[in-house]
Amino acid sequence: MNKRTTRLFRICIMMLLLAAVLTGCGSGILFAPGTGESGIGEDPGAAEAPAPDHHTITVGFSQLGAESDWRSANTQSMLEAFDTDGYTLLYQNGQQKQSNQITAIRTFIQQEVDYIVLAPATETGWDTVLEEARDAGIPVILVDRRVDVADRSLYTCWVGSDFELESIKATAWLDAYTAKKGVSTDEVRIVNIQGTIGSTAQIGRTRGLANAVRANDWELLAQMSGDFTQTKGREVMAAFLQRFDDAIRVVYCENDNEAIGAIEAIESAGLTAGPDLDRGDLLVISFDGTSREALQLAREGRIACIAECNPLHGPRVRALIEMLERGETPEKFNYVEERIFSALPEVREITVDGVRYEVEKP
Ligand code: GZL
């Protein structure tokens, strides 16, 4: 065969092979993307390919608001975790109002989502709407804060922090630090800028402080809610300075944004947030460790200690849903591991209930 005939023969073979594949006479079944149907006629003799499960899992996420750096990081973590094939995330920002969150949950029920994820603003008032979700056969996963309901079967599981343990770590650090600095217990006079009243984080952090005040014979001068925001933290601190003049030695803020606001008020009053109580500094304690500004203040010693509160729950929630999709039963309560930060050299570790925690540099 001359060259031209050979080339023509090769082209014919190629056309025959291509026709075989495209008409399904070969083994391949091509699925048109996204339809779940074979895009091309199937070969009746070919082994039945398992129908691909193109069911997308729809998750309705009711976030409580956007009050803090922690909340923003928590939301971002959820959005990223579900920005992947097989999931659709419906996100609703409750803007700090439980009524908005209840409306969001009812909307998710009407939309017949597969799962509801709830980050509740405060603990009470959820029984009715969670019963509606149960009656609709939609599992509810709680993230971050908890709910106080008569029937715990109204939610499948929860993932978040042990807020009272965070407080026990922070007050253990304060106890060790004041001992190292030779500060007598009657000098440890504290004001407490609380978080959103009735939220699990506030309840745990306030309770932990109250127990430590009692156990160490410290003095709690006053407590007031800063609602986990910088603005309220500044306002509450200014009011405390007006009321207690130079009696305050320790400022216990229940999150970083309050601590940043409190330090603004302290410095506006010509005082210093710092490590030297005997020089008249005010020692600021905080929680979260999410805000870059707060971590910088901690590196400078203007925040003395931060008990970490980890916001990155997105992958954890997705893992719980994947367990449920496999028919497995997750733990009811899933706690995250958390650290403690301070740049002050005096205390490099604390021990709580026999567990040693290294004090890490911020
Ligand atoms: C804690 C979370 C708290 C953070 C605050 O898990 O609920 O709410 O500590 C946030 O920063 O506003």
PDB file of N, CA and C in Angstrom, residues 128-164:
ATOM      1  N   THR A 128     -39.932  25.279  71.096  1.00  0.00           N
ATOM      2  CA  THR A 128     -41.002  25.189  70.090  1.00  0.00           C
ATOM      3  C   THR A 128     -40.450  25.024  68.683  1.00  0.00           C
ATOM      4  N   VAL A 129     -39.491  25.864  68.306  1.00  0.00           N
ATOM      5  CA  VAL A 129     -39.014  25.810  66.910  1.00  0.00           C
ATOM      6  C   VAL A 129     -38.202  24.536  66.656  1.00  0.00           C
ATOM      7  N   LEU A 130     -37.521  24.035  67.696  1.00  0.00           N
ATOM      8  CA  LEU A 130     -36.793  22.773  67.512  1.00  0.00           C
ATOM      9  C   LEU A 130     -37.776  21.592  67.422  1.00  0.00           C
ATOM     10  N   GLU A 131     -38.911  21.697  68.087  1.00  0.00           N
ATOM     11  CA  GLU A 131     -39.955  20.663  67.925  1.00  0.00           C
ATOM     12  C   GLU A 131     -40.489  20.684  66.492  1.00  0.00           C
ATOM     13  N   GLU A 132     -40.627  21.874  65.922  1.00  0.00           N
ATOM     14  CA  GLU A 132     -41.101  21.987  64.525  1.00  0.00           C
ATOM     15  C   GLU A 132     -40.103  21.334  63.569  1.00  0.00           C
ATOM     16  N   ALA A 133     -38.810  21.529  63.858  1.00  0.00           N
ATOM     17  CA  ALA A 133     -37.781  20.901  63.008  1.00  0.00           C
ATOM     18  C   ALA A 133     -37.843  19.380  63.147  1.00  0.00           C
ATOM     19  N   ARG A 134     -38.009  18.898  64.381  1.00  0.00           N
ATOM     20  CA  ARG A 134     -38.108  17.441  64.603  1.00  0.00           C
ATOM     21  C   ARG A 134     -39.347  16.895  63.888  1.00  0.00           C
ATOM     22  N   ASP A 135     -40.477  17.590  64.016  1.00  0.00           N
ATOM     23  CA  ASP A 135     -41.713  17.107  63.362  1.00  0.00           C
ATOM     24  C   ASP A 135     -41.553  17.069  61.841  1.00  0.00           C
ATOM     25  N   ALA A 136     -40.647  17.933  61.327  1.00  0.00           N
ATOM     26  CA  ALA A 136     -40.398  17.950  59.875  1.00  0.00           C
ATOM     27  C   ALA A 136     -39.325  16.923  59.491  1.00  0.00           C
ATOM     28  N   GLY A 137     -38.796  16.215  60.511  1.00  0.00           N
ATOM     29  CA  GLY A 137     -37.789  15.170  60.228  1.00  0.00           C
ATOM     30  C   GLY A 137     -36.432  15.738  59.841  1.00  0.00           C
ATOM     31  N   ILE A 138     -36.123  16.965  60.311  1.00  0.00           N
ATOM     32  CA  ILE A 138     -34.832  17.590  59.953  1.00  0.00           C
ATOM     33  C   ILE A 138     -33.919  17.611  61.183  1.00  0.00           C
ATOM     34  N   PRO A 139     -32.773  16.893  61.104  1.00  0.00           N
ATOM     35  CA  PRO A 139     -31.842  16.898  62.238  1.00  0.00           C
ATOM     36  C   PRO A 139     -31.250  18.283  62.472  1.00  0.00           C
ATOM     37  N   VAL A 140     -31.071  18.635  63.750  1.00  0.00           N
ATOM     38  CA  VAL A 140     -30.485  19.931  64.122  1.00  0.00           C
ATOM     39  C   VAL A 140     -29.136  19.684  64.792  1.00  0.00           C
ATOM     40  N   ILE A 141     -28.114  20.372  64.291  1.00  0.00           N
ATOM     41  CA  ILE A 141     -26.783  20.325  64.911  1.00  0.00           C
ATOM     42  C   ILE A 141     -26.516  21.693  65.521  1.00  0.00           C
ATOM     43  N   LEU A 142     -26.119  21.721  66.793  1.00  0.00           N
ATOM     44  CA  LEU A 142     -25.786  22.984  67.474  1.00  0.00           C
ATOM     45  C   LEU A 142     -24.291  23.233  67.351  1.00  0.00           C
ATOM     46  N   VAL A 143     -23.922  24.502  67.150  1.00  0.00           N
ATOM     47  CA  VAL A 143     -22.499  24.857  67.053  1.00  0.00           C
ATOM     48  C   VAL A 143     -22.248  26.066  67.951  1.00  0.00           C
ATOM     49  N   ASP A 144     -21.118  25.997  68.709  1.00  0.00           N
ATOM     50  CA  ASP A 144     -20.666  27.080  69.578  1.00  0.00           C
ATOM     51  C   ASP A 144     -21.453  27.090  70.887  1.00  0.00           C
ATOM     52  N   ARG A 145     -22.471  27.926  71.010  1.00  0.00           N
ATOM     53  CA  ARG A 145     -23.212  28.002  72.264  1.00  0.00           C
ATOM     54  C   ARG A 145     -24.273  26.888  72.318  1.00  0.00           C
ATOM     55  N   ARG A 146     -24.844  26.694  73.531  1.00  0.00           N
ATOM     56  CA  ARG A 146     -25.776  25.587  73.719  1.00  0.00           C
ATOM     57  C   ARG A 146     -27.212  26.122  73.851  1.00  0.00           C
ATOM     58  N   VAL A 147     -28.174  25.191  73.885  1.00  0.00           N
ATOM     59  CA  VAL A 147     -29.567  25.565  74.148  1.00  0.00           C
ATOM     60  C   VAL A 147     -30.014  24.832  75.411  1.00  0.00           C
ATOM     61  N   ASP A 148     -30.885  25.461  76.161  1.00  0.00           N
ATOM     62  CA  ASP A 148     -31.420  24.862  77.381  1.00  0.00           C
ATOM     63  C   ASP A 148     -32.855  24.437  77.079  1.00  0.00           C
ATOM     64  N   VAL A 149     -33.042  23.196  76.669  1.00  0.00           N
ATOM     65  CA  VAL A 149     -34.377  22.697  76.307  1.00  0.00           C
ATOM     66  C   VAL A 149     -34.747  21.520  77.206  1.00  0.00           C
ATOM     67  N   ALA A 150     -36.041  21.316  77.396  1.00  0.00           N
ATOM     68  CA  ALA A 150     -36.516  20.228  78.269  1.00  0.00           C
ATOM     69  C   ALA A 150     -36.135  18.876  77.689  1.00  0.00           C
ATOM     70  N   ASP A 151     -36.155  18.774  76.369  1.00  0.00           N
ATOM     71  CA  ASP A 151     -35.904  17.477  75.719  1.00  0.00           C
ATOM     72  C   ASP A 151     -34.662  17.572  74.824  1.00  0.00           C
ATOM     73  N   ARG A 152     -33.543  16.994  75.309  1.00  0.00           N
ATOM     74  CA  ARG A 152     -32.287  17.129  74.564  1.00  0.00           C
ATOM     75  C   ARG A 152     -32.293  16.362  73.243  1.00  0.00           C
ATOM     76  N   SER A 153     -33.337  15.524  73.043  1.00  0.00           N
ATOM     77  CA  SER A 153     -33.376  14.818  71.748  1.00  0.00           C
ATOM     78  C   SER A 153     -33.804  15.785  70.636  1.00  0.00           C
ATOM     79  N   LEU A 154     -34.148  17.006  71.000  1.00  0.00           N
ATOM     80  CA  LEU A 154     -34.542  17.996  69.979  1.00  0.00           C
ATOM     81  C   LEU A 154     -33.352  18.407  69.115  1.00  0.00           C
ATOM     82  N   TYR A 155     -32.128  18.122  69.575  1.00  0.00           N
ATOM     83  CA  TYR A 155     -30.976  18.345  68.709  1.00  0.00           C
ATOM     84  C   TYR A 155     -30.136  17.078  68.694  1.00  0.00           C
ATOM     85  N   THR A 156     -29.501  16.844  67.545  1.00  0.00           N
ATOM     86  CA  THR A 156     -28.764  15.595  67.340  1.00  0.00           C
ATOM     87  C   THR A 156     -27.441  15.618  68.091  1.00  0.00           C
ATOM     88  N   CYS A 157     -26.723  16.754  67.988  1.00  0.00           N
ATOM     89  CA  CYS A 157     -25.420  16.856  68.664  1.00  0.00           C
ATOM     90  C   CYS A 157     -24.978  18.324  68.689  1.00  0.00           C
ATOM     91  N   TRP A 158     -23.879  18.568  69.406  1.00  0.00           N
ATOM     92  CA  TRP A 158     -23.343  19.931  69.593  1.00  0.00           C
ATOM     93  C   TRP A 158     -21.834  19.867  69.465  1.00  0.00           C
ATOM     94  N   VAL A 159     -21.232  20.945  68.913  1.00  0.00           N
ATOM     95  CA  VAL A 159     -19.769  21.036  68.901  1.00  0.00           C
ATOM     96  C   VAL A 159     -19.386  22.449  69.342  1.00  0.00           C
ATOM     97  N   GLY A 160     -18.414  22.545  70.264  1.00  0.00           N
ATOM     98  CA  GLY A 160     -18.020  23.880  70.744  1.00  0.00           C
ATOM     99  C   GLY A 160     -17.001  23.796  71.852  1.00  0.00           C
ATOM    100  N   SER A 161     -16.964  24.828  72.680  1.00  0.00           N
ATOM    101  CA  SER A 161     -15.925  24.970  73.713  1.00  0.00           C
ATOM    102  C   SER A 161     -16.491  24.685  75.101  1.00  0.00           C
ATOM    103  N   ASP A 162     -15.576  24.355  75.997  1.00  0.00           N
ATOM    104  CA  ASP A 162     -15.917  24.275  77.423  1.00  0.00           C
ATOM    105  C   ASP A 162     -15.582  25.650  78.005  1.00  0.00           C
ATOM    106  N   PHE A 163     -16.566  26.497  78.088  1.00  0.00           N
ATOM    107  CA  PHE A 163     -16.332  27.901  78.443  1.00  0.00           C
ATOM    108  C   PHE A 163     -15.895  28.061  79.895  1.00  0.00           C
ATOM    109  N   GLU A 164     -16.431  27.186  80.757  1.00  0.00           N
ATOM    110  CA  GLU A 164     -16.019  27.294  82.161  1.00  0.00           C
ATOM    111  C   GLU A 164     -14.561  26.854  82.310  1.00  0.00           C
TER     112      GLU A 164
END
